[in-house]
JSON list of C-alpha atoms in Angstrom, two decimals:
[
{"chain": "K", "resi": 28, "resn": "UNK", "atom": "CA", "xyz": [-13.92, 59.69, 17.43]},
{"chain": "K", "resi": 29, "resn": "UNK", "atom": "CA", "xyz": [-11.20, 57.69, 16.19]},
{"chain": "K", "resi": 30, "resn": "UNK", "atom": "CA", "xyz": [-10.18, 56.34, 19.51]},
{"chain": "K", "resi": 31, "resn": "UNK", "atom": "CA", "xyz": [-14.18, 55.13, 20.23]},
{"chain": "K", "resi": 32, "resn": "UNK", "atom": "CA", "xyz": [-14.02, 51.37, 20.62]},
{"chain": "K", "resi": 33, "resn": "UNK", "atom": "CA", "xyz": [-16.94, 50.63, 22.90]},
{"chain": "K", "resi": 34, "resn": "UNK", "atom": "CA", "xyz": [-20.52, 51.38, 22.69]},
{"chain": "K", "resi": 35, "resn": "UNK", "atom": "CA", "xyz": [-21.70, 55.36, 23.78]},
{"chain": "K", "resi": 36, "resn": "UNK", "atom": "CA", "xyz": [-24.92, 56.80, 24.96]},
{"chain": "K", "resi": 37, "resn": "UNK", "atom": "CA", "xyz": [-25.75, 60.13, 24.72]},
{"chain": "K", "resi": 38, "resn": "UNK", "atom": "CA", "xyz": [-28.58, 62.73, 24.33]},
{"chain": "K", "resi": 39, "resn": "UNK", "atom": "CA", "xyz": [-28.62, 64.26, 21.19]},
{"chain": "K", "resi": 40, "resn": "UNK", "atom": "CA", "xyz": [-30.67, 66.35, 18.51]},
{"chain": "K", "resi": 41, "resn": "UNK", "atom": "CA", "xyz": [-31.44, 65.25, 15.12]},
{"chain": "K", "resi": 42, "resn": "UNK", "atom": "CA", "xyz": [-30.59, 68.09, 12.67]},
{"chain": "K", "resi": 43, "resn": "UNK", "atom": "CA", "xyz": [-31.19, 66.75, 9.44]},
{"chain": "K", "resi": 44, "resn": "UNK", "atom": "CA", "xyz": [-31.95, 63.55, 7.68]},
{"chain": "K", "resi": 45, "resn": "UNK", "atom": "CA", "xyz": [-30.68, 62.44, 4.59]},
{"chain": "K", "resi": 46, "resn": "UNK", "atom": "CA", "xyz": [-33.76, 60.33, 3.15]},
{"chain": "K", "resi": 47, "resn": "UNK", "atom": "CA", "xyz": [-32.21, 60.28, -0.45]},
{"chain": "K", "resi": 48, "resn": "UNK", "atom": "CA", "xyz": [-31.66, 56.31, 0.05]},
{"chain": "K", "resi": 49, "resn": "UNK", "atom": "CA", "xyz": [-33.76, 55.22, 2.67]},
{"chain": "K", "resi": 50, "resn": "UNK", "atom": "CA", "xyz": [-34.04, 51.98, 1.69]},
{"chain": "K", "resi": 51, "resn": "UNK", "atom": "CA", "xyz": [-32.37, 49.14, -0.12]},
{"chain": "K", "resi": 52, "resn": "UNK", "atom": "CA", "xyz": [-32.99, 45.62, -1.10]},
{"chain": "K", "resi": 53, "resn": "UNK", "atom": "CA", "xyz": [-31.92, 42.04, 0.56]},
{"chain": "K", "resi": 54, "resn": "UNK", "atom": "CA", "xyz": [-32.33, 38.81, 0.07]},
{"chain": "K", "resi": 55, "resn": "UNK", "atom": "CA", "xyz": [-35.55, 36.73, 2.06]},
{"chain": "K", "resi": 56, "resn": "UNK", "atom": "CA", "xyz": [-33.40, 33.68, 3.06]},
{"chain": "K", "resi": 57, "resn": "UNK", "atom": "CA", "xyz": [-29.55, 35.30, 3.70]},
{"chain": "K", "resi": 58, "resn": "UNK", "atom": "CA", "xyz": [-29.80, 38.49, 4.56]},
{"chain": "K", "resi": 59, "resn": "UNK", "atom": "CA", "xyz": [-27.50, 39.94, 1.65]},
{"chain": "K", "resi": 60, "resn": "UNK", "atom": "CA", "xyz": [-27.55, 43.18, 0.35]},
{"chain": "K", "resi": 61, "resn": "UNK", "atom": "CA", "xyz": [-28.74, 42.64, -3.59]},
{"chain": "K", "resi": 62, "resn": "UNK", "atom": "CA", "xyz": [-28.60, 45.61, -6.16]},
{"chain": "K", "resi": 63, "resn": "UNK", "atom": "CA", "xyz": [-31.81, 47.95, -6.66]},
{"chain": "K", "resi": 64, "resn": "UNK", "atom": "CA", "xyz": [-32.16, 47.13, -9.95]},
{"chain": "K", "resi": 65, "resn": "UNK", "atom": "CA", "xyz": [-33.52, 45.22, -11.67]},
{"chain": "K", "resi": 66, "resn": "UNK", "atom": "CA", "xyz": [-35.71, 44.73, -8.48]},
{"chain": "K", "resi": 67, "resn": "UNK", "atom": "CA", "xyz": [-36.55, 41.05, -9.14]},
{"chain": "K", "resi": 68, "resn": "UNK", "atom": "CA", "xyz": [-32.69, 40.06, -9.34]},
{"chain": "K", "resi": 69, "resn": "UNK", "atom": "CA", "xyz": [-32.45, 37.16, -7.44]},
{"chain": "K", "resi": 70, "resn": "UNK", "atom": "CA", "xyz": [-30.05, 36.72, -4.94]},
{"chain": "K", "resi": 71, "resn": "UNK", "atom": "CA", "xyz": [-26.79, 34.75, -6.35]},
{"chain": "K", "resi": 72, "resn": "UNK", "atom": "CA", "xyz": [-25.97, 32.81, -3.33]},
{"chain": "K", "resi": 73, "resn": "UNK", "atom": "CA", "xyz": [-29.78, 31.65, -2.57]},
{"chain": "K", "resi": 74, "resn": "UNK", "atom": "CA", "xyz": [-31.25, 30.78, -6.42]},
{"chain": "K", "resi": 75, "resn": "UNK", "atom": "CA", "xyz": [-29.52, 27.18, -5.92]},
{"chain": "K", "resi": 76, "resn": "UNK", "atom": "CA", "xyz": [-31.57, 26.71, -2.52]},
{"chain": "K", "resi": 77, "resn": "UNK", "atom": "CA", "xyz": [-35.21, 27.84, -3.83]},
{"chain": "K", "resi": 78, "resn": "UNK", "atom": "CA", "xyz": [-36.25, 28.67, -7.28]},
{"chain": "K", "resi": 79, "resn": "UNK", "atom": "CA", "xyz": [-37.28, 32.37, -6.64]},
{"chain": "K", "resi": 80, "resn": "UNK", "atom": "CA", "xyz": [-35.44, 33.27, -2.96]},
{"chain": "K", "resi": 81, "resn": "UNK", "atom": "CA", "xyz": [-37.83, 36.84, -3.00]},
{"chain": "K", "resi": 82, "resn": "UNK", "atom": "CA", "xyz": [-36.50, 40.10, -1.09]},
{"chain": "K", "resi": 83, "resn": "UNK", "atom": "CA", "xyz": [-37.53, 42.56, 1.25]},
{"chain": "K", "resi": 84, "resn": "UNK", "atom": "CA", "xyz": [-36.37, 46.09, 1.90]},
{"chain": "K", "resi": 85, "resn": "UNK", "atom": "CA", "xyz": [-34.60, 47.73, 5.10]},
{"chain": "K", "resi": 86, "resn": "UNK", "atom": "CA", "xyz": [-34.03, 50.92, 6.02]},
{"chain": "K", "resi": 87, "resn": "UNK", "atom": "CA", "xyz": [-30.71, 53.14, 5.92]},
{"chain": "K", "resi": 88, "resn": "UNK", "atom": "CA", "xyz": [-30.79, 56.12, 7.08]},
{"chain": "K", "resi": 89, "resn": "UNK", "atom": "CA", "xyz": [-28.34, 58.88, 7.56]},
{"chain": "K", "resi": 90, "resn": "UNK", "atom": "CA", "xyz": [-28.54, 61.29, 10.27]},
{"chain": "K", "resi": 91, "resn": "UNK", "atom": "CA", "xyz": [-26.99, 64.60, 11.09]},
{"chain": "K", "resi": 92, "resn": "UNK", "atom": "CA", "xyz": [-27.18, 64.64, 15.33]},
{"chain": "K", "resi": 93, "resn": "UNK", "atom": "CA", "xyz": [-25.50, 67.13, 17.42]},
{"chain": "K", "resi": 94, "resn": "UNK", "atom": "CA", "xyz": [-24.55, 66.29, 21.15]},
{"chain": "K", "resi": 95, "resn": "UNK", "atom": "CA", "xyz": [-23.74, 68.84, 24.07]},
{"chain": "K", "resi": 96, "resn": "UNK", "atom": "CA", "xyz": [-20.09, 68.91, 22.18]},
{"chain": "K", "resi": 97, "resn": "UNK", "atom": "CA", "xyz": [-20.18, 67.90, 18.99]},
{"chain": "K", "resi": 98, "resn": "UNK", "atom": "CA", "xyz": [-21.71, 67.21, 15.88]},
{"chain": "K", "resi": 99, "resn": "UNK", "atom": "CA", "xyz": [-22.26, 63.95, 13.59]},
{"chain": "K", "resi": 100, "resn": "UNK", "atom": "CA", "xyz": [-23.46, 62.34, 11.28]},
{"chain": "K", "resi": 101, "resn": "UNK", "atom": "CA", "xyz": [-24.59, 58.49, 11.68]},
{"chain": "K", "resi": 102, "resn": "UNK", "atom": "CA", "xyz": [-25.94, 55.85, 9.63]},
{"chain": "K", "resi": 103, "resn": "UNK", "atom": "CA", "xyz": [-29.42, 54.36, 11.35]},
{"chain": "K", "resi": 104, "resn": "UNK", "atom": "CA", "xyz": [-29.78, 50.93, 9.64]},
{"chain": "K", "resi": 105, "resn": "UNK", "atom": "CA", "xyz": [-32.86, 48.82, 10.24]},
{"chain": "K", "resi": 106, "resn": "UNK", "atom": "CA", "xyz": [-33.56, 47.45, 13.84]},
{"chain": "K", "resi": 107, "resn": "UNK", "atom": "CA", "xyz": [-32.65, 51.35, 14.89]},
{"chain": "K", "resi": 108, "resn": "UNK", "atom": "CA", "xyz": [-34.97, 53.40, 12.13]},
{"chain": "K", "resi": 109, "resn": "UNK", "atom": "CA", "xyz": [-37.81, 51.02, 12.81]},
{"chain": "K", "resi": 110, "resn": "UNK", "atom": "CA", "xyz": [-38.31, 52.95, 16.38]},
{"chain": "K", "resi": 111, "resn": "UNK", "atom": "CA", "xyz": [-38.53, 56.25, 14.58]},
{"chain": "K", "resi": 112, "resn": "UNK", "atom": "CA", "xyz": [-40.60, 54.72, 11.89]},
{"chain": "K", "resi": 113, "resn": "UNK", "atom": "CA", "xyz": [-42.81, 52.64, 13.40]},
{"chain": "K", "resi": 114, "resn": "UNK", "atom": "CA", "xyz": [-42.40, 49.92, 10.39]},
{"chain": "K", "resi": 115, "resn": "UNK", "atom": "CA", "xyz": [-41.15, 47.95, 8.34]},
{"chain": "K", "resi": 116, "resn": "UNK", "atom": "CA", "xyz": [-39.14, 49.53, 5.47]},
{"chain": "K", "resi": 117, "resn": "UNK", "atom": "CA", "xyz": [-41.62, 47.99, 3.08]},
{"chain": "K", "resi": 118, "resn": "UNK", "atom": "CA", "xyz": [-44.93, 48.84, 5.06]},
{"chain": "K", "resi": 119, "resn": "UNK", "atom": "CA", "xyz": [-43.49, 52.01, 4.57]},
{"chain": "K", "resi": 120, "resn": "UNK", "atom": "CA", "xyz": [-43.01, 52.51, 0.81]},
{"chain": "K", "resi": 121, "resn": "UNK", "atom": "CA", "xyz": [-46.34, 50.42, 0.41]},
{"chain": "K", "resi": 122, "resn": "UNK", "atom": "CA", "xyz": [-48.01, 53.50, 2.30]},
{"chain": "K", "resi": 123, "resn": "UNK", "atom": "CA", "xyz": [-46.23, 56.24, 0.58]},
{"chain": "K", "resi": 124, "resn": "UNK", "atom": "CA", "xyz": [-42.97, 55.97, -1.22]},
{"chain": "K", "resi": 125, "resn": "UNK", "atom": "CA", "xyz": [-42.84, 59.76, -2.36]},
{"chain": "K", "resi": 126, "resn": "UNK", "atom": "CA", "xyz": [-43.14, 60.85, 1.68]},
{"chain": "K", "resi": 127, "resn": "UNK", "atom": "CA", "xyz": [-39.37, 60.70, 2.10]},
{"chain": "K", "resi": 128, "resn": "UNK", "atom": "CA", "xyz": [-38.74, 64.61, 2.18]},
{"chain": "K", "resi": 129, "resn": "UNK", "atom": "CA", "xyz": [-41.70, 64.83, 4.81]},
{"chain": "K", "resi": 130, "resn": "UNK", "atom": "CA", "xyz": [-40.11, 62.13, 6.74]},
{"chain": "K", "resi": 131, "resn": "UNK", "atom": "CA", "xyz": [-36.19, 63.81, 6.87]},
{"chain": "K", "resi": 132, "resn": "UNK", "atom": "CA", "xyz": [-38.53, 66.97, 7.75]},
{"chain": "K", "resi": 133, "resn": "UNK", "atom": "CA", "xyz": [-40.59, 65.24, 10.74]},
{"chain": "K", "resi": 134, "resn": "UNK", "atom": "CA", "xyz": [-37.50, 64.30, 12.17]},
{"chain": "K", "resi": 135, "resn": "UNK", "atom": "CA", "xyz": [-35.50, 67.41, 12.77]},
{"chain": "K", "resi": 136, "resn": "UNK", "atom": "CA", "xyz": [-35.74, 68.74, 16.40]},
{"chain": "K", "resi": 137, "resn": "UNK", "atom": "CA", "xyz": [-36.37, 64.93, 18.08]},
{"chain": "K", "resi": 138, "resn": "UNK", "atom": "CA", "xyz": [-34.65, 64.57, 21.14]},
{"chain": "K", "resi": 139, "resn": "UNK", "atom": "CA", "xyz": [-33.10, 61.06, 21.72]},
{"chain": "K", "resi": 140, "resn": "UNK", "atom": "CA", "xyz": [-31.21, 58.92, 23.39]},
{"chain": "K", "resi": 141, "resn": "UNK", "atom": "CA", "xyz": [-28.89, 56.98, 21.51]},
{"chain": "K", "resi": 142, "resn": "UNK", "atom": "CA", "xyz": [-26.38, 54.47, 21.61]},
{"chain": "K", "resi": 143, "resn": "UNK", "atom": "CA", "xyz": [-23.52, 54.96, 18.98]},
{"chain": "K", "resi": 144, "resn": "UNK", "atom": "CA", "xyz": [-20.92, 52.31, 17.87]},
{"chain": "K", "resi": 145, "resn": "UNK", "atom": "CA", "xyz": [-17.64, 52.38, 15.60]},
{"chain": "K", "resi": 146, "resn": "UNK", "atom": "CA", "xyz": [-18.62, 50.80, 12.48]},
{"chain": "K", "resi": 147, "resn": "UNK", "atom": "CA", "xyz": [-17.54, 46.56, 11.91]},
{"chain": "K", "resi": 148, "resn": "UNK", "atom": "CA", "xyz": [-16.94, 47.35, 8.46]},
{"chain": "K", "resi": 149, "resn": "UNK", "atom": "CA", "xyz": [-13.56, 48.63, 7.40]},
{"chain": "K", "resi": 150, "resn": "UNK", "atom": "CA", "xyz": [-15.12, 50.59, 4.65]},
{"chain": "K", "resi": 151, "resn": "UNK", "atom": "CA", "xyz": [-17.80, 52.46, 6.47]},
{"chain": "K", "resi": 152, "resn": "UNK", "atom": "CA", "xyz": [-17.35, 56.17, 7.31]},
{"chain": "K", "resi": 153, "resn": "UNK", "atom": "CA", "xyz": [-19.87, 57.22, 9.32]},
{"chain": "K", "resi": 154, "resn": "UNK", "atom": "CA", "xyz": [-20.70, 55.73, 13.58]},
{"chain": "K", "resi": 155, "resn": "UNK", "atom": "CA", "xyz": [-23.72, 53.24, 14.14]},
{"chain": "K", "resi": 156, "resn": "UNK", "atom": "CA", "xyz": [-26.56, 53.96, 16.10]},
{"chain": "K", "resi": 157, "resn": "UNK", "atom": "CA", "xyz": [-27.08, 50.88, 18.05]},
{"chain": "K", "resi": 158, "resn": "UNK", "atom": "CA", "xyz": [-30.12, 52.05, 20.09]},
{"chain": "K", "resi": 159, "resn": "UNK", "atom": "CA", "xyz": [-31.94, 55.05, 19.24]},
{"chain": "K", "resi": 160, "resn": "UNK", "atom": "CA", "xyz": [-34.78, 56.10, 22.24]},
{"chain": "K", "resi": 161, "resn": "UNK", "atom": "CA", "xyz": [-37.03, 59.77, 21.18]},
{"chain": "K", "resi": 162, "resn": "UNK", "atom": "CA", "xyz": [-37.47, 61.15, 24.59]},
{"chain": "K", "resi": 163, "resn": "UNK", "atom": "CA", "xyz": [-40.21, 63.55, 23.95]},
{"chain": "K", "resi": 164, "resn": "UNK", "atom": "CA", "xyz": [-43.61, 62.07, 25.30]},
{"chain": "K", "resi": 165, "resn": "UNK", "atom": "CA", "xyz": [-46.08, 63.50, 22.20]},
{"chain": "K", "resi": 166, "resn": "UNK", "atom": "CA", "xyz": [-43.64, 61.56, 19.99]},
{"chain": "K", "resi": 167, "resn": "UNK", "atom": "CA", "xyz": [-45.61, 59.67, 17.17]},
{"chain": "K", "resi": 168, "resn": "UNK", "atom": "CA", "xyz": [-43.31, 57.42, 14.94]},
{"chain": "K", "resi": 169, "resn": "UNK", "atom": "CA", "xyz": [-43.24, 58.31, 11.56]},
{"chain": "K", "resi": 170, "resn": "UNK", "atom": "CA", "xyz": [-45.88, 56.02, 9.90]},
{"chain": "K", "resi": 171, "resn": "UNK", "atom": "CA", "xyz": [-48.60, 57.00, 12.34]},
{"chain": "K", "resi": 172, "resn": "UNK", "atom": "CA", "xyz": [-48.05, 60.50, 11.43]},
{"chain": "K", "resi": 173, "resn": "UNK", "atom": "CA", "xyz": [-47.73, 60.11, 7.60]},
{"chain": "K", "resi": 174, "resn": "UNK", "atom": "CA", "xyz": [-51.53, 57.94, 8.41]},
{"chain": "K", "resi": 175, "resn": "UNK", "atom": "CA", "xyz": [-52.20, 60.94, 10.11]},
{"chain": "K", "resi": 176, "resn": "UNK", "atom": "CA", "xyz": [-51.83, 63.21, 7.41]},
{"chain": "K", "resi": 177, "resn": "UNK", "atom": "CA", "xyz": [-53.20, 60.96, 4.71]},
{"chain": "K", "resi": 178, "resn": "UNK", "atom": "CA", "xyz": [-56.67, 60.57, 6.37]},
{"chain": "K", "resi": 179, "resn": "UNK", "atom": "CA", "xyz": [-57.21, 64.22, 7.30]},
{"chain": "K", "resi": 180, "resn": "UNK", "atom": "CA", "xyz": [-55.34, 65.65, 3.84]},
{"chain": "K", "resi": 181, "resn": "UNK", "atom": "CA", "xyz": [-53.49, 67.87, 6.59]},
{"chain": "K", "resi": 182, "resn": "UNK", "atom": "CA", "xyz": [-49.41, 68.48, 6.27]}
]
């Protein structure tokens, strides 16, 4: 994996789904990652520009996927988890914020294709999944489900 420069597709299977941080905060105007708490922190670089810059949440999500020859685990930030989700990362936690363990659980077995990158940051550990495509035709992202199951009191 090392050697991986360029962008790779592949079919794969998610095996698990690590929804312990699903989300996190940034700021409305720039786009930088601010701290959970205390959720109305403003953003440091943006307070100068506005009086109250507001934030939004994204997704992060990490993903255990095994190929035809190996298995990884890969960090799904936003543009990506919104295919499996079906949302925003706020639209989600406004519908249910305590549904993450449902969501790792709805997960496991999809069939995708995805796209896979090294990561841009020198820090990061884990590939980024540039594209992600479930290939199963009954598949229902995650927030139509979770509706799903909240109108018919159904798991």
């Amino acid at each position: 994996m090392a050697a991986l420069k360029q962008p790779w597709t592949t079919l794969c299977t998610i095996m698990a789904a690590d929804t312990s941080n699903l989300t996190y905060r940034v700021c409305s105007l720039c786009d930088r990652t601010l701290p959970d708490s205390p959720s109305d922190s403003p953003c440091p670089s943006c307070i100068h520009r506005t009086s109250s810059p507001g934030s939004h949440r994204r997704f992060r999500l990490l993903l255990s996927i095994a190929t035809t020859d190996r298995a990884l685990i890969v960090v799904c930030f936003d543009r990506a988890a919104r295919v499996l989700f079906g949302c925003s990362a706020d639209e989600f936690l406004q519908l249910d914020p305590s549904s993450a363990l449902k969501v790792g659980q709805m997960m496991v077995g999809e069939i995708c294709r995805i796209t896979l990158k090294p990561p841009t940051n020198g820090n990061a550990q884990h590939l980024r999944v540039v594209s992600i495509e479930p290939l199963r035709s009954e598949f229902l992202p995650v927030i139509t489900r979770l509706r799903t199951i909240s109108e018919t009191g159904t798991s």
